[in-house]
XYZ file of C-alpha atoms in Angstrom:
314
model
C 52.248 -38.327 63.757
C 55.912 -39.360 63.537
C 57.313 -42.852 63.686
C 60.996 -43.572 64.144
C 62.787 -46.592 62.659
C 66.581 -46.385 62.837
C 67.337 -42.884 61.455
C 64.228 -42.728 59.265
C 61.366 -40.513 60.415
C 58.019 -40.749 58.664
C 55.034 -38.465 59.130
C 51.700 -40.317 59.058
C 48.286 -38.665 59.518
C 46.660 -39.895 62.719
C 43.442 -40.944 61.015
C 45.343 -43.017 58.447
C 47.448 -44.735 61.096
C 44.376 -45.674 63.128
C 42.511 -46.814 60.006
C 45.425 -49.062 59.018
C 45.578 -50.530 62.515
C 41.828 -51.141 62.431
C 42.130 -53.098 59.177
C 44.928 -55.181 60.699
C 42.783 -55.794 63.779
C 39.761 -56.898 61.790
C 42.007 -59.166 59.752
C 43.294 -60.893 62.889
C 46.762 -59.287 62.842
C 46.516 -58.143 66.428
C 50.226 -58.018 67.272
C 51.037 -56.011 64.158
C 48.146 -53.624 64.820
C 49.349 -53.097 68.378
C 52.923 -52.412 67.297
C 51.692 -49.916 64.725
C 49.611 -48.016 67.257
C 52.344 -48.096 69.885
C 54.781 -46.617 67.352
C 52.728 -43.448 67.082
C 54.496 -40.527 68.736
C 51.406 -38.533 69.682
C 51.770 -35.923 72.402
C 48.498 -33.957 72.369
C 45.681 -35.299 74.591
C 43.196 -36.021 71.812
C 45.666 -38.002 69.713
C 46.834 -39.984 72.733
C 43.244 -40.781 73.652
C 42.454 -41.998 70.133
C 45.585 -44.142 69.923
C 45.088 -45.807 73.299
C 41.407 -46.368 72.539
C 42.287 -48.091 69.266
C 44.919 -50.203 71.051
C 42.360 -51.281 73.655
C 40.019 -52.358 70.870
C 42.783 -54.449 69.314
C 43.508 -56.095 72.661
C 39.845 -56.879 73.230
C 39.490 -58.531 69.840
C 42.651 -60.544 70.500
C 41.121 -61.677 73.783
C 37.903 -62.688 72.018
C 39.338 -64.650 69.094
C 42.857 -65.371 70.298
C 42.112 -66.352 73.899
C 44.523 -63.754 75.305
C 44.026 -61.529 78.351
C 45.335 -58.195 77.114
C 42.378 -55.834 77.247
C 42.256 -54.799 80.908
C 45.573 -52.870 81.066
C 44.929 -51.375 77.636
C 41.514 -50.184 78.757
C 43.098 -48.656 81.850
C 45.569 -46.779 79.613
C 42.723 -45.515 77.435
C 40.708 -44.376 80.447
C 43.688 -42.447 81.785
C 44.241 -40.722 78.440
C 40.565 -39.876 78.051
C 40.572 -38.362 81.551
C 43.584 -36.237 80.569
C 41.723 -35.138 77.444
C 38.649 -34.115 79.444
C 40.805 -32.318 82.008
C 42.480 -30.385 79.201
C 39.129 -28.829 78.344
C 39.359 -26.838 81.590
C 35.633 -26.865 82.164
C 34.662 -26.135 78.553
C 31.995 -28.451 77.071
C 33.279 -31.384 75.032
C 32.819 -31.144 71.284
C 31.170 -33.872 69.220
C 34.404 -35.774 68.565
C 35.339 -35.815 72.245
C 31.854 -37.042 73.185
C 32.275 -39.859 70.662
C 35.583 -40.840 72.285
C 33.953 -41.098 75.714
C 31.087 -43.207 74.331
C 33.492 -45.515 72.480
C 35.530 -46.112 75.622
C 32.375 -46.878 77.593
C 31.288 -49.290 74.854
C 34.626 -51.133 75.024
C 34.086 -51.507 78.759
C 30.681 -53.047 78.035
C 32.195 -55.493 75.548
C 34.949 -56.426 77.967
C 32.455 -57.032 80.757
C 30.299 -59.157 78.463
C 33.277 -61.294 77.456
C 34.138 -61.765 81.119
C 30.648 -63.093 81.788
C 30.457 -65.240 78.669
C 33.837 -66.927 79.154
C 33.706 -69.296 82.127
C 36.789 -71.287 83.144
C 38.494 -70.357 79.889
C 35.670 -71.503 77.595
C 32.619 -69.795 76.118
C 29.484 -70.804 77.983
C 26.125 -69.316 77.084
C 23.258 -69.156 79.536
C 22.944 -68.065 83.157
C 24.757 -71.039 84.724
C 28.056 -70.024 86.280
C 27.260 -66.325 85.879
C 26.939 -63.603 88.492
C 23.326 -62.404 88.027
C 24.122 -58.984 89.459
C 26.981 -58.551 86.972
C 24.726 -59.613 84.103
C 22.050 -57.159 85.225
C 24.657 -54.404 85.441
C 25.729 -55.120 81.860
C 22.131 -54.793 80.689
C 21.803 -51.442 82.481
C 25.134 -50.371 80.971
C 23.962 -51.228 77.446
C 20.641 -49.434 77.984
C 22.499 -46.308 79.074
C 24.780 -46.489 76.033
C 21.761 -46.821 73.774
C 20.263 -43.697 75.285
C 23.513 -41.738 75.051
C 24.586 -42.903 71.578
C 25.674 -39.940 69.428
C 24.554 -41.558 66.152
C 22.408 -44.352 64.762
C 25.205 -46.860 64.203
C 26.484 -46.560 67.754
C 22.897 -46.906 68.955
C 22.698 -50.047 66.837
C 25.776 -51.515 68.531
C 24.212 -50.878 71.928
C 21.062 -52.657 70.726
C 23.229 -55.533 69.525
C 24.707 -56.000 72.971
C 21.309 -55.728 74.638
C 20.358 -58.701 72.472
C 23.537 -60.607 73.275
C 23.079 -60.056 77.002
C 19.466 -61.234 76.794
C 20.414 -64.251 74.663
C 23.660 -65.444 76.170
C 23.561 -64.292 79.790
C 19.862 -64.508 80.646
C 18.728 -67.104 78.041
C 15.827 -64.819 77.139
C 15.431 -66.151 73.633
C 12.162 -64.322 73.042
C 13.636 -60.927 73.968
C 16.873 -60.904 71.977
C 15.581 -60.859 68.350
C 13.898 -57.475 68.796
C 17.249 -55.961 69.708
C 18.945 -57.685 66.777
C 16.319 -56.328 64.378
C 16.933 -52.813 65.712
C 20.678 -53.319 65.269
C 20.124 -54.582 61.721
C 18.102 -51.491 60.816
C 20.816 -49.215 62.213
C 23.566 -51.090 60.386
C 21.715 -50.966 57.092
C 21.214 -47.204 57.227
C 22.157 -45.815 53.829
C 22.917 -47.890 50.780
C 26.654 -48.342 50.251
C 27.342 -49.944 53.613
C 30.379 -48.874 55.606
C 33.104 -51.000 57.092
C 33.277 -49.193 60.392
C 31.891 -50.090 63.799
C 31.590 -48.354 67.121
C 34.807 -46.409 67.305
C 35.218 -46.354 63.525
C 33.574 -44.804 60.493
C 29.846 -44.148 60.755
C 29.005 -43.274 57.165
C 26.146 -44.998 55.339
C 25.751 -48.019 57.549
C 28.069 -50.619 58.987
C 28.826 -53.981 57.407
C 30.128 -55.475 60.645
C 27.020 -54.501 62.588
C 24.774 -55.929 59.875
C 26.866 -59.103 59.852
C 26.567 -59.471 63.604
C 22.807 -58.927 63.606
C 22.250 -61.374 60.733
C 24.446 -63.951 62.438
C 22.292 -63.978 65.549
C 18.942 -63.591 63.806
C 19.906 -66.596 61.691
C 20.629 -68.521 64.866
C 17.049 -67.947 65.987
C 15.750 -68.960 62.552
C 17.757 -72.160 62.848
C 16.379 -72.897 66.301
C 12.845 -72.434 64.946
C 13.510 -74.912 62.140
C 13.550 -72.284 59.359
C 16.794 -73.455 57.791
C 16.171 -71.665 54.485
C 15.919 -68.312 56.240
C 18.936 -69.135 58.398
C 20.982 -69.962 55.300
C 19.934 -66.729 53.635
C 20.973 -64.664 56.639
C 24.143 -66.596 57.395
C 25.276 -66.517 53.765
C 24.825 -62.758 53.634
C 26.615 -62.379 56.970
C 29.552 -64.385 55.604
C 29.722 -62.144 52.534
C 29.575 -58.959 54.570
C 32.247 -60.181 56.960
C 34.535 -60.980 54.059
C 33.875 -57.570 52.495
C 34.752 -55.875 55.778
C 37.952 -57.935 55.991
C 37.252 -59.903 59.162
C 39.214 -63.122 58.753
C 38.391 -64.709 62.160
C 34.785 -63.578 61.899
C 34.371 -65.024 58.418
C 35.762 -68.374 59.572
C 33.347 -68.440 62.504
C 30.513 -67.594 60.126
C 31.461 -70.429 57.770
C 31.168 -72.777 60.733
C 27.481 -71.901 60.909
C 27.068 -72.763 57.243
C 28.654 -76.119 58.053
C 25.933 -76.630 60.668
C 23.320 -76.293 57.920
C 25.268 -78.687 55.728
C 25.184 -81.252 58.535
C 21.476 -80.569 59.095
C 20.851 -81.296 55.401
C 22.403 -84.738 55.834
C 25.723 -84.017 54.141
C 27.989 -85.031 57.010
C 30.983 -85.609 54.740
C 30.684 -82.127 53.252
C 30.263 -80.541 56.663
C 33.282 -82.351 58.077
C 35.455 -81.446 55.082
C 34.561 -77.765 55.431
C 35.117 -77.686 59.181
C 38.474 -79.447 58.914
C 39.582 -76.494 56.786
C 38.016 -73.951 59.151
C 39.895 -75.502 62.077
C 43.144 -75.522 60.109
C 42.797 -71.930 58.944
C 41.681 -70.665 62.355
C 44.681 -72.316 63.966
C 46.983 -70.793 61.369
C 45.836 -67.233 62.114
C 45.714 -67.693 65.883
C 41.906 -67.623 66.209
C 42.004 -70.257 68.929
C 38.393 -69.828 70.036
C 37.095 -70.443 66.522
C 39.476 -73.374 66.167
C 38.137 -74.858 69.417
C 34.553 -74.483 68.199
C 35.482 -76.197 64.953
C 37.166 -79.074 66.797
C 34.062 -79.396 68.925
C 31.910 -79.582 65.795
C 34.102 -82.385 64.443
C 33.570 -84.216 67.750
C 29.803 -83.908 67.338
C 29.015 -80.718 69.264
C 26.449 -78.235 67.981
C 27.850 -74.677 68.209
C 24.342 -73.287 67.731
C 22.736 -75.101 70.674
C 20.740 -72.518 72.658
C 21.675 -71.799 76.276
C 19.695 -73.446 79.034
C 16.816 -71.227 80.220
C 17.148 -69.511 83.570
C 15.459 -71.332 86.439
C 12.301 -69.710 87.766
C 12.111 -68.700 91.416
C 8.442 -69.593 91.529
């Protein structure tokens, strides 16, 4: 990899460049991560595919936390580069790394489709109201296929995670989702040291971000069932894991859940003080969706309120 700045040329290994961009992405530095990836002068098909895939992931996370709409053209770029990579094989079977690239692109498409269903009129809205049921069903089928095709346990765990999210937040199937979250948790906890990768990243010895995500949503179900002690245990661990992985927006959103428990315990002043800071910090880093949730909390909204159940046809 070569990057050009004025007359200075610097050689950077592709894996290191992508890893640095991933850390910037997780930390909420989406513009910087994008500039870094776009500065890579890759010419071979595999390197181009990896760079455009990483850039699409940055754009998607910016859309999620920052309220932007950047992912679609970036995904189109990645798809084009992956097609070029496959064409370059000239009929030869893809190796393991190339199969991983195809799965990761397909997973980003799933995440993008899920965000499109969850965000209604510019705001997050859980439950089936305002959703296209055929699109939601297609996302479930998509996630099931990804689970079956996953090249490793952690990727399979991410597919399970999204099967749970689709059940929870698109179909309001609150009894179905926890089983998927438990499967995701088991996959994320594989090994002991705990990695900081995710689908599209490192897959060694578990995945802190997958474990965080599973604990976050399992704790939500604990909270709904009135088991606040178990919810606090899971949400506190999720906050720690998110911080260890370096996710600034994700850690702020996780702290908001701890504020919910503080309010539930009757400490309204403590909850409000914490959420004022969450809103301020989220605004400072451009995590506008988390900031909006925090402002809603200060106005009395419950960010953990379950979606309305789907109406029966009978």
